[in-house]
Every structure is written in C-alpha cells, then in structure tokens.
XYZ file of C-alpha atoms in Angstrom:
285
model
C -13.745 -66.092 -41.804
C -11.801 -68.665 -43.816
C -8.071 -67.944 -44.185
C -8.255 -67.336 -47.934
C -10.940 -64.682 -47.364
C -8.704 -62.513 -45.184
C -7.452 -60.170 -47.925
C -10.940 -59.186 -49.045
C -12.191 -58.910 -45.450
C -9.319 -56.575 -44.590
C -9.953 -54.464 -47.694
C -13.658 -54.194 -46.854
C -12.896 -52.976 -43.348
C -14.185 -56.000 -41.460
C -11.740 -55.206 -38.683
C -13.923 -56.230 -35.736
C -14.334 -59.734 -37.150
C -10.625 -59.978 -37.923
C -9.651 -58.755 -34.461
C -12.009 -61.213 -32.826
C -10.245 -64.026 -34.682
C -6.765 -63.050 -33.459
C -5.001 -64.865 -30.630
C -5.194 -63.766 -27.004
C -1.518 -62.787 -27.070
C -2.175 -60.522 -30.062
C -5.058 -58.854 -28.243
C -2.902 -58.362 -25.155
C -0.318 -56.471 -27.206
C -2.564 -54.545 -29.613
C -5.855 -52.887 -28.684
C -8.729 -52.959 -31.151
C -8.675 -49.154 -31.375
C -4.996 -49.165 -32.348
C -5.484 -52.017 -34.790
C -8.433 -50.360 -36.487
C -6.688 -47.007 -36.753
C -3.606 -48.563 -38.339
C -5.644 -50.774 -40.675
C -7.819 -47.923 -41.949
C -4.744 -45.855 -42.696
C -2.981 -48.774 -44.373
C -5.922 -49.392 -46.721
C -5.799 -45.873 -48.137
C -5.313 -46.036 -51.912
C -5.704 -49.823 -52.126
C -8.269 -51.264 -54.542
C -7.357 -54.936 -54.228
C -5.226 -57.380 -52.278
C -4.062 -60.396 -54.273
C -3.030 -63.633 -52.594
C 0.611 -64.063 -53.598
C 1.779 -66.949 -51.459
C 0.296 -69.590 -49.155
C 1.793 -72.707 -47.634
C 2.065 -74.779 -44.455
C 4.877 -73.620 -42.175
C 4.204 -76.526 -39.810
C 1.533 -79.142 -39.336
C -1.849 -77.360 -39.350
C -0.103 -73.934 -39.334
C -0.607 -71.988 -42.570
C 0.970 -68.736 -43.728
C -0.606 -66.375 -46.273
C 0.770 -63.271 -47.993
C -1.380 -60.727 -49.850
C 0.008 -57.839 -51.906
C -1.865 -54.801 -53.201
C -2.211 -54.074 -56.914
C 0.652 -51.566 -56.863
C 2.914 -54.004 -55.003
C 3.673 -51.388 -52.355
C 1.773 -52.886 -49.398
C 1.662 -56.406 -48.013
C -0.257 -58.465 -45.472
C 1.221 -61.534 -43.771
C -1.133 -63.725 -41.738
C -0.521 -67.054 -39.998
C -3.535 -69.181 -39.063
C -3.501 -72.197 -36.762
C -5.637 -75.325 -37.155
C -8.535 -73.668 -35.325
C -8.558 -70.690 -37.701
C -7.080 -68.394 -35.056
C -4.771 -65.677 -36.362
C -1.473 -66.189 -34.563
C 0.564 -63.660 -36.574
C -0.712 -60.580 -38.369
C 1.727 -58.225 -40.042
C 0.943 -55.298 -42.326
C 3.928 -53.668 -43.951
C 4.983 -51.294 -46.699
C 6.970 -53.233 -49.282
C 10.444 -52.205 -50.294
C 10.968 -51.852 -54.030
C 14.125 -52.007 -56.128
C 12.782 -51.619 -59.690
C 16.191 -50.901 -61.231
C 17.718 -54.210 -60.200
C 14.406 -56.094 -60.543
C 14.558 -55.395 -64.284
C 18.079 -56.771 -64.717
C 18.288 -60.529 -65.194
C 21.362 -62.712 -65.568
C 22.727 -62.949 -69.078
C 23.061 -66.700 -68.732
C 20.164 -69.088 -68.288
C 20.219 -71.337 -65.209
C 18.472 -74.441 -63.926
C 17.440 -74.903 -60.327
C 20.233 -76.907 -58.602
C 18.039 -79.923 -57.882
C 17.633 -83.550 -58.933
C 14.155 -84.132 -57.490
C 11.040 -82.173 -56.519
C 11.754 -79.304 -54.102
C 9.850 -76.409 -52.544
C 10.606 -72.668 -52.562
C 10.770 -71.585 -48.925
C 12.053 -68.093 -49.729
C 12.059 -66.483 -53.163
C 10.515 -63.527 -54.947
C 10.697 -59.761 -55.169
C 9.399 -58.489 -51.859
C 10.528 -59.009 -48.286
C 7.433 -60.920 -47.165
C 8.071 -63.813 -49.542
C 11.854 -63.483 -49.717
C 13.632 -62.270 -46.613
C 16.843 -61.888 -48.677
C 15.256 -59.116 -50.752
C 16.344 -56.208 -48.550
C 20.029 -57.180 -48.836
C 21.730 -56.280 -52.143
C 24.198 -59.143 -51.811
C 21.405 -61.749 -51.538
C 18.373 -59.978 -53.028
C 17.388 -62.601 -55.619
C 18.501 -65.697 -53.718
C 16.379 -68.794 -53.285
C 16.147 -71.045 -50.242
C 14.929 -74.506 -51.237
C 13.648 -77.340 -49.036
C 11.780 -80.593 -49.555
C 8.206 -80.420 -48.311
C 5.964 -83.445 -47.771
C 2.478 -83.300 -46.288
C 3.015 -79.733 -45.097
C 6.302 -80.433 -43.320
C 10.029 -80.386 -44.104
C 10.772 -83.241 -41.708
C 9.487 -86.396 -40.083
C 10.290 -87.706 -36.643
C 12.465 -85.658 -34.291
C 12.909 -82.097 -35.671
C 16.121 -81.712 -33.636
C 17.953 -84.217 -35.872
C 19.163 -83.333 -39.368
C 18.627 -86.875 -40.627
C 14.886 -86.453 -40.173
C 14.717 -83.600 -42.699
C 13.761 -84.682 -46.191
C 16.366 -82.395 -47.797
C 19.311 -83.604 -45.732
C 21.719 -85.628 -47.851
C 19.880 -84.986 -51.118
C 21.972 -84.177 -54.189
C 22.776 -80.577 -55.118
C 23.440 -79.984 -58.823
C 25.314 -77.408 -60.877
C 22.825 -74.829 -62.214
C 24.840 -74.150 -65.392
C 28.121 -74.974 -67.041
C 31.202 -73.333 -65.616
C 34.382 -73.682 -63.596
C 34.497 -74.245 -59.855
C 36.391 -71.322 -58.348
C 35.700 -72.037 -54.680
C 34.814 -75.244 -52.845
C 34.812 -75.108 -49.046
C 34.045 -78.174 -46.941
C 34.661 -79.405 -43.403
C 32.242 -77.195 -41.461
C 30.012 -79.180 -39.132
C 26.268 -79.358 -39.710
C 24.266 -77.408 -37.148
C 21.728 -78.830 -34.776
C 18.437 -77.635 -36.350
C 17.472 -74.271 -34.929
C 21.044 -73.423 -33.883
C 22.798 -71.287 -36.494
C 26.455 -70.508 -37.211
C 26.702 -66.813 -38.182
C 30.504 -66.836 -37.930
C 30.623 -69.052 -41.033
C 27.504 -67.845 -42.868
C 27.939 -69.864 -46.068
C 29.042 -73.022 -44.325
C 30.187 -75.649 -46.797
C 29.704 -74.113 -50.222
C 30.588 -74.079 -53.902
C 31.004 -71.067 -56.200
C 31.025 -71.595 -59.958
C 32.253 -69.060 -62.522
C 30.051 -68.902 -65.613
C 30.168 -66.995 -68.883
C 29.558 -63.224 -68.871
C 31.233 -62.705 -65.504
C 28.461 -64.360 -63.478
C 29.000 -66.547 -60.419
C 26.569 -69.007 -58.882
C 26.694 -69.764 -55.180
C 25.362 -72.968 -53.615
C 25.584 -72.949 -49.823
C 24.998 -75.008 -46.649
C 26.233 -78.383 -47.952
C 26.476 -81.400 -45.677
C 29.899 -81.767 -44.082
C 32.381 -83.769 -46.192
C 29.904 -84.221 -49.038
C 31.272 -81.825 -51.668
C 32.534 -83.822 -54.658
C 34.150 -81.050 -56.731
C 37.291 -78.993 -56.243
C 38.615 -75.651 -57.431
C 39.418 -75.795 -61.144
C 36.899 -78.522 -62.013
C 34.694 -77.885 -65.024
C 31.031 -78.748 -64.500
C 27.995 -78.889 -66.739
C 24.367 -78.315 -65.892
C 23.084 -81.058 -63.605
C 26.455 -82.352 -62.431
C 26.328 -83.338 -58.757
C 28.292 -80.975 -56.523
C 27.558 -82.584 -53.155
C 24.725 -83.123 -50.702
C 22.313 -80.736 -49.050
C 23.180 -80.022 -45.434
C 22.713 -77.622 -42.569
C 26.090 -75.905 -42.230
C 26.701 -72.182 -41.803
C 24.023 -69.626 -41.037
C 21.257 -72.156 -41.534
C 18.396 -73.196 -39.253
C 17.477 -76.397 -41.087
C 18.754 -78.406 -44.077
C 18.200 -76.443 -47.290
C 19.887 -75.216 -50.470
C 20.782 -71.538 -50.733
C 21.130 -70.635 -54.424
C 21.970 -67.286 -55.946
C 23.817 -65.761 -58.878
C 26.103 -62.800 -58.237
C 28.382 -60.344 -59.980
C 31.550 -61.303 -58.133
C 33.396 -64.215 -56.603
C 33.346 -62.202 -53.373
C 29.981 -62.900 -51.738
C 30.259 -59.982 -49.317
C 31.117 -57.353 -51.930
C 29.236 -58.567 -54.995
C 25.637 -57.968 -56.037
C 22.887 -60.546 -56.315
C 21.408 -60.735 -59.846
C 17.855 -61.778 -60.651
C 18.097 -65.241 -62.184
C 16.955 -66.025 -65.709
C 15.702 -69.561 -65.144
C 15.007 -72.275 -67.662
C 11.309 -72.935 -68.143
C 8.343 -70.622 -68.504
C 7.843 -69.638 -64.858
C 9.822 -67.729 -62.268
C 9.012 -69.549 -58.997
C 8.311 -67.713 -55.763
C 7.710 -68.721 -52.158
C 5.165 -71.512 -51.886
C 5.880 -73.065 -55.283
C 6.883 -76.673 -55.799
C 9.591 -77.028 -58.447
C 10.886 -79.886 -60.559
C 14.257 -80.360 -62.224
C 14.398 -79.276 -65.851
C 15.241 -82.271 -68.008
C-alpha cells in the first residue's frame, strides 16, 4: 500500500494489510484484534477521508493527515522510507465553529521576506497543535524547508537551520507596544518553558487587534516600544528562544496585549488562500 492510498484503504476496512505494514513496536503495543475493533468503530458514519496535509518531517520520513467529510474525525500516519507505518493515530477532532467563523477585521501579510513553510497551521489539532488552546488557536509556526528538511549539517546547532537569522517582517501597519530581547537561543530540542515567548514583538493595529511575533534570535530585534511600523518592515531575525524546539516564527493575532489572557483570532490574510500545514508560502508583494 502506497502512503497516499492509506485513507481509502482504512475506509474500505483493509485493516489486516494496514496492520501488517505497521512497525514492530506498534504491533508490540497494539494487538490486531484491538486495532480492528477500534478502526471499525471509528469508521462508523464516514463516507470519505480526504488527504488534508502531507509533508516530510525528516529525510525519508513522511507525515500524512486525512480528515472525514464532516471534519469530525482524523487520521495521522507517518511512513518511513521503507513504507513502514511508524506512527498511526486516529482521533476525534475538536471543533470551535463559533470562533472559526470570526476573522480579524484587519488584513495581514505573513511576516516573511522569502519563501517559508507552514509547519503548524489550520483548524484542527492534527495540523495545528495550537488549535486546542484559545490563546493560540489560530497561530502559525513557520520554518524554511529545503529538500524535505529544515536544516543541513549538525541538527544540534541553530546556525544549521535555514530559518535561523532570516528576517522577520511586520504583518501590518501599527505601533510596537512590546519588544523583548536578550533571551538566549536554545540548543535545538531543548526548550525554555519558563520564558515561552522568548524574544518577541507585539504590535498594536487598528480595531483593537495585536499581532505577536515570537522566538526571535537573541539581540536581533531592531524595533522598540513606541515605534510605528508598516507592512514588511523588518522587526528582527528568526531565532530559537523561548518555548521553541528549533528556529521558527510563531505568528498570531490576538484580542489583547496580554498573551496569557487574550484570545487568538483567525487571521484574514492577504491573497486568495488561507495556508495550512504543509503549504509553502511566499511574501505578498
């Protein structure tokens, strides 16, 4: 079974074939009888699984997400280079239709100057791990991906990540109301939950909206509180500070200057497409 055929195979009840293709560690933890029983029950009421996201999480390691037609059930599968299923997750999908329907009043650009990749973004928890948290629900995590990888050379060094040191831009015109710098960049894989935002910038926009850009490189932020910025102005450089496992941009728009007590708002983005996990994005000219 080819990876892109998994959704249809699961729907058609080809569970023996799927189970045979799983890793030995999966088989050690889940019996075929238990897997089949759970899968049959999960398929109840489903007419179709649509492939929503697919991308390389590492060299020769590919992750796929399928969602049913009602967007209430999801399948996450990770295949290795041999076609072995290393991870298989089936899950009911959380839904927040009230806030999903409410977009920002302002229009924003992605905070980038070059081509980037959406690592996390969308309206379910399989493609956007922020989605379950009201303060981050519609956030994006952006990286630079080349040849199926976010880095070259030693993955334990920030300088080997394509995103590290790249420019981060203002997503819309506004006034800088918070600019925090001086937090060290983490060793990749070692996070700093005590300072979750790390080096960051918050911009106040029209209509009481605030954009947050987080995890800047130490000592790279070029704006200060009170500065007026326009769309595309450089704010600093992408880093790996705060609660971050590798260099990336965290971007969200919220209802308050206070990250911990505000609400994340779904972003009305410039252009004709709302990107989700697995999409490559370009700056809007």
